Tab-separated table of C-alpha atoms and ligand atoms in Angstrom:
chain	number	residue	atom	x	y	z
W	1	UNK	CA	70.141	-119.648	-4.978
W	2	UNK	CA	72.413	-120.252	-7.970
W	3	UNK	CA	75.791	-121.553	-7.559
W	4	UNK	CA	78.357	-121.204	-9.989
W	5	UNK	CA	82.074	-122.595	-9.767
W	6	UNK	CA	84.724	-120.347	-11.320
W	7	UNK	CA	87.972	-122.297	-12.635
W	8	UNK	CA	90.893	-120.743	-11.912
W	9	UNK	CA	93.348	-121.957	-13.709
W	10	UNK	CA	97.474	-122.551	-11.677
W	11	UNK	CA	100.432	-121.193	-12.900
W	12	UNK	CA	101.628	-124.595	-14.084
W	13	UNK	CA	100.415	-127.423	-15.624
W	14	UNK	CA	97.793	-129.491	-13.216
W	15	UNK	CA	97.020	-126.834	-11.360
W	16	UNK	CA	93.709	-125.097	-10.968
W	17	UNK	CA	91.105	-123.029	-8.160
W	18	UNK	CA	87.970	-123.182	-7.485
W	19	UNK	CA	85.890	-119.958	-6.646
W	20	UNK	CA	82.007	-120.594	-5.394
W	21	UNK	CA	79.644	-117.920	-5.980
W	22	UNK	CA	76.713	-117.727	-5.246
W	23	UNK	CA	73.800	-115.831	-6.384
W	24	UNK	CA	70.510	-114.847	-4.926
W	25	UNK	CA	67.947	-113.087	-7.087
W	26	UNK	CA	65.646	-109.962	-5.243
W	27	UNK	CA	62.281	-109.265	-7.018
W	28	UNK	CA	62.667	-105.845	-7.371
W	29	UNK	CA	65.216	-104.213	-10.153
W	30	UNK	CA	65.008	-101.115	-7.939
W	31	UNK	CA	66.154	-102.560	-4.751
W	32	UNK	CA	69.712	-102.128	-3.800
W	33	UNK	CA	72.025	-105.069	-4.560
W	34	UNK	CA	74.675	-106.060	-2.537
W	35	UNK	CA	77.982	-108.384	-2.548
W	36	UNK	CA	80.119	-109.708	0.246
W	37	UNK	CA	83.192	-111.818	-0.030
W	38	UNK	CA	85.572	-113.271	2.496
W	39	UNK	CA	89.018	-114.727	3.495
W	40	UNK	CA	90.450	-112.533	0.790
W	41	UNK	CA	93.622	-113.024	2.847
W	42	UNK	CA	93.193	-117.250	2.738
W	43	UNK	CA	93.337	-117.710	6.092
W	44	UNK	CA	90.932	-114.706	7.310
W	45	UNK	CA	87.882	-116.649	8.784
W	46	UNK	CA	85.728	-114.792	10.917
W	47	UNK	CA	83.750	-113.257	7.625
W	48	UNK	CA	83.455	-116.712	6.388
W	49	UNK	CA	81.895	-118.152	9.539
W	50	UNK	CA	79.437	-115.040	9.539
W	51	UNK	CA	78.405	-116.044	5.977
W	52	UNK	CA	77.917	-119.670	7.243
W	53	UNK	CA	74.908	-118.248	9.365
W	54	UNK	CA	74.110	-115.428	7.096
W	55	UNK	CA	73.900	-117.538	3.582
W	56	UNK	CA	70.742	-119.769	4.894
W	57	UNK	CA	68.808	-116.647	6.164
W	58	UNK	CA	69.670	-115.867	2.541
W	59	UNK	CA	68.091	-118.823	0.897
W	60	UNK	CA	64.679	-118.309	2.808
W	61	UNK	CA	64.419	-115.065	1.885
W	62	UNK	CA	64.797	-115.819	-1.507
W	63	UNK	CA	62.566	-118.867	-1.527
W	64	UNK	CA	59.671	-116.263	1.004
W	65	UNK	CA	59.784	-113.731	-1.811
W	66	UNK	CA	61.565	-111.440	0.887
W	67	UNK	CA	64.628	-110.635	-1.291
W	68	UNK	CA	64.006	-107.534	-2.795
W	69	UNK	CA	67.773	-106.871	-4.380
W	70	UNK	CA	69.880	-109.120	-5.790
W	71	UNK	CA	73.330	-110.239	-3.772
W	72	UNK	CA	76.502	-112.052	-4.750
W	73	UNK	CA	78.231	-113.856	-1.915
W	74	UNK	CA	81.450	-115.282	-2.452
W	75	UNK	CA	82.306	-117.132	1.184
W	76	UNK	CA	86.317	-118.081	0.297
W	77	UNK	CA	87.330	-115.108	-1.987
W	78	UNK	CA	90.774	-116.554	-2.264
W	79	UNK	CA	91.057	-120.663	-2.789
W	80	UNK	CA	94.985	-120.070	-3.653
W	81	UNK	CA	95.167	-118.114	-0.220
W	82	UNK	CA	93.443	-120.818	1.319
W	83	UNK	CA	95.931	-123.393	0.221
W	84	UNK	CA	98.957	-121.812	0.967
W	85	UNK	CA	100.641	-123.736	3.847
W	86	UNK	CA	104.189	-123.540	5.085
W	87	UNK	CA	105.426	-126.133	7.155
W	88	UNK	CA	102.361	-126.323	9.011
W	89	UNK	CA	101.892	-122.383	8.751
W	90	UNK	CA	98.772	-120.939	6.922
W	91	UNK	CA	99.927	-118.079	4.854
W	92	UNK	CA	97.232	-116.628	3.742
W	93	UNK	CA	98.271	-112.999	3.148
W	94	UNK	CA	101.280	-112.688	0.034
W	95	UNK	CA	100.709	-115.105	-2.761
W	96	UNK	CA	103.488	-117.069	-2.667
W	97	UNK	CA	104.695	-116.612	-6.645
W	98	UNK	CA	105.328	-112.601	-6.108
W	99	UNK	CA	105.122	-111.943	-2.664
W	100	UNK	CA	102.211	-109.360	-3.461
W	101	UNK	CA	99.633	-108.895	-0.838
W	102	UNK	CA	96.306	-110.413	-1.956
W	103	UNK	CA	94.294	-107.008	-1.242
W	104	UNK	CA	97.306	-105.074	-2.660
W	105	UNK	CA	97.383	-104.057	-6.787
W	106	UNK	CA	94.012	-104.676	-7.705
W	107	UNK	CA	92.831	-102.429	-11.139
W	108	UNK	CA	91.805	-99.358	-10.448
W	109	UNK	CA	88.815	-97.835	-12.876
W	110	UNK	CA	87.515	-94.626	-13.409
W	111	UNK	CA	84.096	-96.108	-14.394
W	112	UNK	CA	82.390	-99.532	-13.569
W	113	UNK	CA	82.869	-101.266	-17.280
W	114	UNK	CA	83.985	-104.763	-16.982
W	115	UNK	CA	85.555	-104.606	-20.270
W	116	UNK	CA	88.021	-102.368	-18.442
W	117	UNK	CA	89.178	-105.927	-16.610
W	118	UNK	CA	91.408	-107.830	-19.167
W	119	UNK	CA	93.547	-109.715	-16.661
W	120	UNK	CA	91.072	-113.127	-15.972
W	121	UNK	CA	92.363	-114.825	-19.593
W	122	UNK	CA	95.116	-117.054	-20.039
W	123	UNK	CA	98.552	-116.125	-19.797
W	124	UNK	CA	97.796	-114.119	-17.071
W	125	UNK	CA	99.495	-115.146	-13.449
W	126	UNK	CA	96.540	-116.632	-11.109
W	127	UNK	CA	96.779	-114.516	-8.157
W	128	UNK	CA	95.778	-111.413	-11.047
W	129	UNK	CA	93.089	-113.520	-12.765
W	130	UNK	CA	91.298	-113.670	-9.053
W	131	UNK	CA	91.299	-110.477	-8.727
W	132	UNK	CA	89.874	-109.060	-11.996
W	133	UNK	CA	87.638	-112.003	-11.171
W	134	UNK	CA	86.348	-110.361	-7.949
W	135	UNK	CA	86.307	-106.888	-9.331
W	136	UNK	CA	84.001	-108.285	-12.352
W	137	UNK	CA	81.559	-110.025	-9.597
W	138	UNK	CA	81.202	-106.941	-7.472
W	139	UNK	CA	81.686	-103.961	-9.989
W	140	UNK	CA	77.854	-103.602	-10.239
W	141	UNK	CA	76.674	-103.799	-6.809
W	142	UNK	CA	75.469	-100.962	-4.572
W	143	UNK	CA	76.562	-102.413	-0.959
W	144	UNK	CA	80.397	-104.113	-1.283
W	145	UNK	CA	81.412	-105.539	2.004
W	146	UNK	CA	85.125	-107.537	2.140
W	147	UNK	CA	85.332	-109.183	4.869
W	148	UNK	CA	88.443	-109.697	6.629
W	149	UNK	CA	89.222	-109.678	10.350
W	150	UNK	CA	92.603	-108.538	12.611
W	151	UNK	CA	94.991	-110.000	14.813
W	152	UNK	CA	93.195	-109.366	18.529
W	153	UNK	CA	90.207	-106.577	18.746
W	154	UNK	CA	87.084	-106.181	18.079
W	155	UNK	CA	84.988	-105.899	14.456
W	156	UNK	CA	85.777	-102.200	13.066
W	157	UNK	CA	85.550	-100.729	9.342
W	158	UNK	CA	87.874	-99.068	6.334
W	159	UNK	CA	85.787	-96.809	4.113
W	160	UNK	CA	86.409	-94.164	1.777
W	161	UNK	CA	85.957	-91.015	3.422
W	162	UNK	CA	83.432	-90.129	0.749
W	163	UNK	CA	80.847	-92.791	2.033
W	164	UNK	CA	81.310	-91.556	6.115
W	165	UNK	CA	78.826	-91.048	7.793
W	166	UNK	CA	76.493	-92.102	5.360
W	167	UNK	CA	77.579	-95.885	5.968
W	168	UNK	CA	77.475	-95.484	10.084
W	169	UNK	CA	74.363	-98.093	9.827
W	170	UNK	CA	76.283	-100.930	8.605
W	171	UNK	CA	79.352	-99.824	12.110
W	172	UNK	CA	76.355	-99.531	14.375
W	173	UNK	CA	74.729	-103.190	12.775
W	174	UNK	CA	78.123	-105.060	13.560
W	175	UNK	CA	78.802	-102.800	16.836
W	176	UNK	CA	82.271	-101.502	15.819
W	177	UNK	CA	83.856	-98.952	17.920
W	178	UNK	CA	85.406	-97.357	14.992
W	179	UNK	CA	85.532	-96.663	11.578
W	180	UNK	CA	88.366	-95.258	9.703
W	181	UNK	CA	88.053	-93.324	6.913
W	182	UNK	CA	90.650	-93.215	4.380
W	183	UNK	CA	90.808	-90.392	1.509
W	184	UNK	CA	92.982	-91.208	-1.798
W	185	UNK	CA	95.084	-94.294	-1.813
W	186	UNK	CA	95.246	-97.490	0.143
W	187	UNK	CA	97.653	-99.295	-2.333
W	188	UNK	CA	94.656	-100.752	-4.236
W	189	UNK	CA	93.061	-102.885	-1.846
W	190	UNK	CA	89.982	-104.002	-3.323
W	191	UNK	CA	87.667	-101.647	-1.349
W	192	UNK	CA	89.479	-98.455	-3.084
W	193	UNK	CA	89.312	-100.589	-6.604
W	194	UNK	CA	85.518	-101.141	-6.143
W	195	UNK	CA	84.674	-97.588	-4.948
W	196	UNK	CA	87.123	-95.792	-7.545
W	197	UNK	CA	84.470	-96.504	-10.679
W	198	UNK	CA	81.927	-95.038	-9.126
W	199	UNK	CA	84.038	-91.795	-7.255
W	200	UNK	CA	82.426	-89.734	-10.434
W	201	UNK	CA	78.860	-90.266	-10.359
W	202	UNK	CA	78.891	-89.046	-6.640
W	203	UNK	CA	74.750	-90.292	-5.126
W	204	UNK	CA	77.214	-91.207	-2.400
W	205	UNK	CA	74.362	-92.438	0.302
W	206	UNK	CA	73.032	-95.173	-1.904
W	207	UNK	CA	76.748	-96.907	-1.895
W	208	UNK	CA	78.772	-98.950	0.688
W	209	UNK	CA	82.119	-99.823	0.553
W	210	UNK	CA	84.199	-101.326	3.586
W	211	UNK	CA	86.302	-103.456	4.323
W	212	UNK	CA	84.662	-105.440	7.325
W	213	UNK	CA	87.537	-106.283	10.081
W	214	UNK	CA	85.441	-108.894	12.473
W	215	UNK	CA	87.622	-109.185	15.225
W	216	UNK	CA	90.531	-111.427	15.275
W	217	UNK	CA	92.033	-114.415	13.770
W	218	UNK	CA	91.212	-117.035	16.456
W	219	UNK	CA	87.552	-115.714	16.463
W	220	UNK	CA	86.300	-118.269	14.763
W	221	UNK	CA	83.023	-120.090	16.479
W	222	UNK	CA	79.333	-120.649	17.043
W	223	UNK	CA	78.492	-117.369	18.955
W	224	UNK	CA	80.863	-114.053	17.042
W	225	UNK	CA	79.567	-115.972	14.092
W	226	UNK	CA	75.734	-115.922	14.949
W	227	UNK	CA	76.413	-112.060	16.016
W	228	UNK	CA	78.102	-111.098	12.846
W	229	UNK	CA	75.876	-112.924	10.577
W	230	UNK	CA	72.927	-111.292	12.590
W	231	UNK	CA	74.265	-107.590	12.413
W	232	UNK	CA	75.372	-108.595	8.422
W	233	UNK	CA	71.448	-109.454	7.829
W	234	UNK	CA	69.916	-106.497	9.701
W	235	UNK	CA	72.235	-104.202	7.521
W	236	UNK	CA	70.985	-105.707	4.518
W	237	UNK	CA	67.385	-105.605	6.084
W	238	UNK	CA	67.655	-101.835	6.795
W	239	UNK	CA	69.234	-100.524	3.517
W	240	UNK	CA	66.018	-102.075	1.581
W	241	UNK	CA	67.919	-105.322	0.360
W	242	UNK	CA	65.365	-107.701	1.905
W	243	UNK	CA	62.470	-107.673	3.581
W	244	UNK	CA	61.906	-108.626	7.388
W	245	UNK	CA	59.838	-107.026	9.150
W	246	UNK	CA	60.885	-109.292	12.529
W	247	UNK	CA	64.181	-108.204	13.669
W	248	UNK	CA	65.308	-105.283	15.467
W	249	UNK	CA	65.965	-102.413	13.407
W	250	UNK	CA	69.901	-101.206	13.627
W	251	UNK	CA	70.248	-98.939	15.988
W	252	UNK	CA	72.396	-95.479	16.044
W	253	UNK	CA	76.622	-95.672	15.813
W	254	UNK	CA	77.745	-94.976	19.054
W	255	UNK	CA	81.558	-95.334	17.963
W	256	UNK	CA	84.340	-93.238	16.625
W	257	UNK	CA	84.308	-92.405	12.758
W	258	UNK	CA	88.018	-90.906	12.035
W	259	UNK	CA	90.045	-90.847	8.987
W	260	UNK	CA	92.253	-93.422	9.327
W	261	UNK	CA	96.096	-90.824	9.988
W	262	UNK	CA	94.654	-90.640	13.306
W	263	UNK	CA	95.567	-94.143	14.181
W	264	UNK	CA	99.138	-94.380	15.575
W	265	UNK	CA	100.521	-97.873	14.545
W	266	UNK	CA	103.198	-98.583	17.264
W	267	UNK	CA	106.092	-100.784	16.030
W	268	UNK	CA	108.496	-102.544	17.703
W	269	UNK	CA	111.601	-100.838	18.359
W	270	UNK	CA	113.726	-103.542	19.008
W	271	UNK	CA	113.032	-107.361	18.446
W	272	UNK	CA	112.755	-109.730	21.108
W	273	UNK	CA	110.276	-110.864	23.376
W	274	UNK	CA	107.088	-108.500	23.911
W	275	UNK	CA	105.040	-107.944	27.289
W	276	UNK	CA	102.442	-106.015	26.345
W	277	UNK	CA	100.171	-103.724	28.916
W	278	UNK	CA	97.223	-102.724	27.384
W	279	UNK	CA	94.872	-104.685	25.168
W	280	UNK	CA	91.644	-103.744	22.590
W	281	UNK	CA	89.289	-101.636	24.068
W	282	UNK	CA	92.048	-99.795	26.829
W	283	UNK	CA	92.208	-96.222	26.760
W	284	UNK	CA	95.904	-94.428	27.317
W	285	UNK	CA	97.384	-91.035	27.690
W	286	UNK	CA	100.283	-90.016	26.567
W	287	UNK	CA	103.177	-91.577	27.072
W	288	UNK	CA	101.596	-94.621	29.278
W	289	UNK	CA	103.778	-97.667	28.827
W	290	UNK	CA	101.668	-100.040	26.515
W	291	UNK	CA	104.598	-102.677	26.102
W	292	UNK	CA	108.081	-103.440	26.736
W	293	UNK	CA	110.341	-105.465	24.424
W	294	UNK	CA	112.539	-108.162	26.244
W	295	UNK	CA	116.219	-109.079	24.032
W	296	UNK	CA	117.963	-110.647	26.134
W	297	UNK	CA	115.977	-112.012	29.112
W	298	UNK	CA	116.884	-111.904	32.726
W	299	UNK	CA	118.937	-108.069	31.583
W	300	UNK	CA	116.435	-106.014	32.895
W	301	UNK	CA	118.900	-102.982	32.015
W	302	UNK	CA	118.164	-104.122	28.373
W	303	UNK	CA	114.198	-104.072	28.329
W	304	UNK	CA	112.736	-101.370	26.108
W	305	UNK	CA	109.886	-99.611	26.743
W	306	UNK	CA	107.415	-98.681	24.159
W	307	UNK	CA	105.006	-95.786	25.340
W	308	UNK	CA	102.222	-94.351	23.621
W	309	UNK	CA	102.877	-91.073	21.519
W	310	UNK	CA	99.454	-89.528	21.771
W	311	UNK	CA	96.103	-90.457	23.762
W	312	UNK	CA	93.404	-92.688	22.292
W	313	UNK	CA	91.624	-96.440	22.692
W	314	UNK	CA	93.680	-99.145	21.952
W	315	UNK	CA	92.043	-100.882	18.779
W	316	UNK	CA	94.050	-103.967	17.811
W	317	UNK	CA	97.137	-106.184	19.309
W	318	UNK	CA	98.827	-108.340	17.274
W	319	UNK	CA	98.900	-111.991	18.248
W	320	UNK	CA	102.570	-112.524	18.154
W	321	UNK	CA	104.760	-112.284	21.042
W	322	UNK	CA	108.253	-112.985	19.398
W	323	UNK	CA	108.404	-109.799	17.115
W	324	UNK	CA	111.057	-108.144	14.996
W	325	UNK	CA	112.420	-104.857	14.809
W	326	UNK	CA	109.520	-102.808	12.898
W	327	UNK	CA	106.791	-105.104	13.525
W	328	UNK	CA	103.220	-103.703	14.188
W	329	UNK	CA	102.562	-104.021	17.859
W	330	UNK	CA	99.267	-101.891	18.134
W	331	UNK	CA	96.912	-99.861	16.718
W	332	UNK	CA	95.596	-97.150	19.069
W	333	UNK	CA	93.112	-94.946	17.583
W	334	UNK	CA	93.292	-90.793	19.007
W	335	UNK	CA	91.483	-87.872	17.956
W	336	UNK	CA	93.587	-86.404	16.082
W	337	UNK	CA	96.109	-86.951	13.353
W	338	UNK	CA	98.989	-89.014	14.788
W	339	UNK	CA	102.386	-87.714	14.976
W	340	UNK	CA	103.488	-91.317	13.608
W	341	UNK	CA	101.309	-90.984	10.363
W	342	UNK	CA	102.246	-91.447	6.748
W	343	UNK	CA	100.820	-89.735	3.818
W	344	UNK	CA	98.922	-92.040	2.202
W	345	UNK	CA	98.880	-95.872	1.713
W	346	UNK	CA	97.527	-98.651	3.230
W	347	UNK	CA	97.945	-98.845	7.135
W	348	UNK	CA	99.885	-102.286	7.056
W	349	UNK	CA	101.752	-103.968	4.075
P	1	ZN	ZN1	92.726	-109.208	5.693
C-alpha cells in the first residue's frame, strides 16, 4: 500500500488540508481498477467506517498477490468538510466560504483527460481545488463508488441510468432495496462528473458509478461497518478486482431498480413539530397519513396532516423532528413517476 498526503492549501494565510490516499497496486494491467472515497459531505461516516474494515482486507490482498486491479481509496474525501463545526454542530454538507454543496458543481468532461482539470493550482478557492483533486484521482478507474449515507434508512444507490442493471451486483453485495437511476443531470455531483467522460465510449458493463448511501448518519459502529465493508469486498471480489476464492459469491438483486422521478420527496407543509407514522422499509397506499406537523401544540385544530400522494416503500426519514416549511420529510419510493417530481436535478440541494 502506498500512501500519499495531498496538501490542500486554505483560503488564507496558515491554512491548509490534508487528503490521504491511498494506493494499492493489482498484478494484472487487465484487471478492472477501482476507487472509493468517503465523507464527501465531512460529516458522512458510515462509508468511512466500511473502509476501516475494508482497507486491511486490502493490504493482504496486496501483500498475498490476490490484487489483480489496481484501487485508490480515499477514506475522508473532504478534510475541510470534516472540520467544519458550528457551535458544536458538524456541518459537513455546504462549504462554509460559498454555501455550495460539496457534491454540487464539480467539472463536467466529455472525455477522461486530466488536463481538462485546471482548478487544483493556486489562486483557486479550496473547496474547487478538492474537487478537481478527486476527479483527477478517480478519472481513470473502471468501478467509482462515493460513499455517502442518509438521514434514517437503509444502504441504497444513485447511478446513471446508463449503467442499470448492469451494476445490480454491487445493490445485491450491500443488500439495498433500491437503486435509483437518474438520466441527464444531477447538478454535478461527482458521480455524474466521473461517469460524463466516459458517456461516449459506451462498453457500459465494464463501468460502475454510484453513489453508495449506507444507511444513516448515526450508523456508525462495529457491526453495519463489518457488513458494508464485507458486501464492499465481495463486489470487488466478483467484478475480477481481487482474487478470493473464500467468500460467498454475491448473490442476485432482489430490490427495486427505478429511475430516480419515481421517488416522491414529501416536504413539510408547515413548520413545527413533526410526528411521523411510518418509517424506512413501511409500505403505504395512497393517501395513508405518514406524518402530521404540530405548530402550535396542545391546538389539535391546528395539526397538519401530511399523506402520501402515491403508493410505494418508504425509503428514508429524516432525523430531525423540529422542521421548517419545505423541509424533506421522506422519501417514499413508487412504481411509477411521482406526481411530485421535477425535471431534472439532484433529488435534495
Ligand atoms: Zn452525502
Amino acid at each position: 500500500m502506498d500512501k500519499t498526503i495531498i496538501t490542500i492549501p486554505g483560503d488564507l494565510p496558515g491554512l491548509s488540508y490534508s487528503l490521504t490516499v491511498l494506493r494499492f497496486s493489482g498484478s494484472d494491467p487487465a484487471a478492472p481498477t477501482a476507487y472509493l472515497q468517503a465523507a464527501l459531505h465531512g460529516n458522512e461516516l458510515p462509508g468511512v467506517a466500511a473502509l476501516h474494515v475494508l482497507i486491511p482486507r486490502l493490504k493482504a490482498a496486496e501483500a498475498e498477490g490476490r490484487l489483480r486491479g489496481s484501487i485508490t481509496v480515499v477514506p475522508f474525501a473532504n478534510p475541510i468538510g470534516l472540520n467544519q463545526f458550528q457551535w458544536d454542530d458538524h456541518q459537513g454538507r455546504f462549504f462554509y466560504g460559498n454555501r455550495v454543496n460539496f457534491n454540487r458543481a464539480f467539472a463536467l468532461l466529455d472525455r477522461p483527460d486530466p488536463a481538462l482539470l485546471t482548478d487544483d493550482v493556486d489562486g483557486v478557492s479550496c473547496d474547487r481545488r478538492l474537487k478537481a483533486t478527486l476527479q483527477k484521482l478517480s478519472l481513470d478507474a473502471d468501478l467509482v463508488l462515493d460513499l455517502h449515507c442518509d438521514n434514517e434508512g437503509p444502504n441504497y444507490l444513485y447511478m446513471p441510468s446508463e449503467l442499470w442493471p448492469h451494476s445490480a451486483d454491487l445493490a445485491a453485495a450491500l443488500d439495498c432495496p433500491a437503486v435509483l437511476t437518474f438520466e441527464g443531470g444531477t447538478d454535478a455531483s461527482f458521480d455524474e462528473a466521473a461517469f460524463r467522460p466516459h458517456l461516449a465510449a459506451g462498453n457500459f458493463e465494464k463501468r460502475v458509478v454510484a453513489t453508495v448511501e449506507l444507511k444513516g448518519i448515526h450508523d456508525v459502529g462495529p457491526e453495519t461497518a463489518r457488513r458494508d465493508g464485507d458486501g464492499l469486498y465481495r463486489f470487488l471480489v466478483g467484478r475480477g478486482v481481487i482474487d478470493d476464492a473464500t467468500g460467498a459469491p454475491v448473490g442476485p438483486f432482489t430490490g427495486k431498480g427505478v429511475p430516480q422521478s419515481y421517488v416522491e420527496m414529501v416536504r413539510a407543509p408547515v413548520g413545527g413539530m413533526v410526528f411521523f407514522h411510518v418509517g424506512p422499509g413501511d409500505t403505504v397506499t395512497a393517501g395513508q397519513l405518514v406524518a402530521e406537523l404540530i405548530p402550535a401544540p396542545g391546538d389539535l385544530d391546528a395539526v397538519v396532516p401530511v399523506r402520501a400522494a402515491a403508493p410505494g416503500v418508504v425509503l428514508t426519514r429524516v432525523l430531525a423532528r423540529a422542521v421548517r416549511i419545505g423541509d424533506d420529510l421522506l422519501k417514499i419510493v413508487g412504481d411509477h413517476r411521482s406526481p411530485t417530481a421535477k425535471d431534472g436535478g439532484a433529488l435534495e440541494s
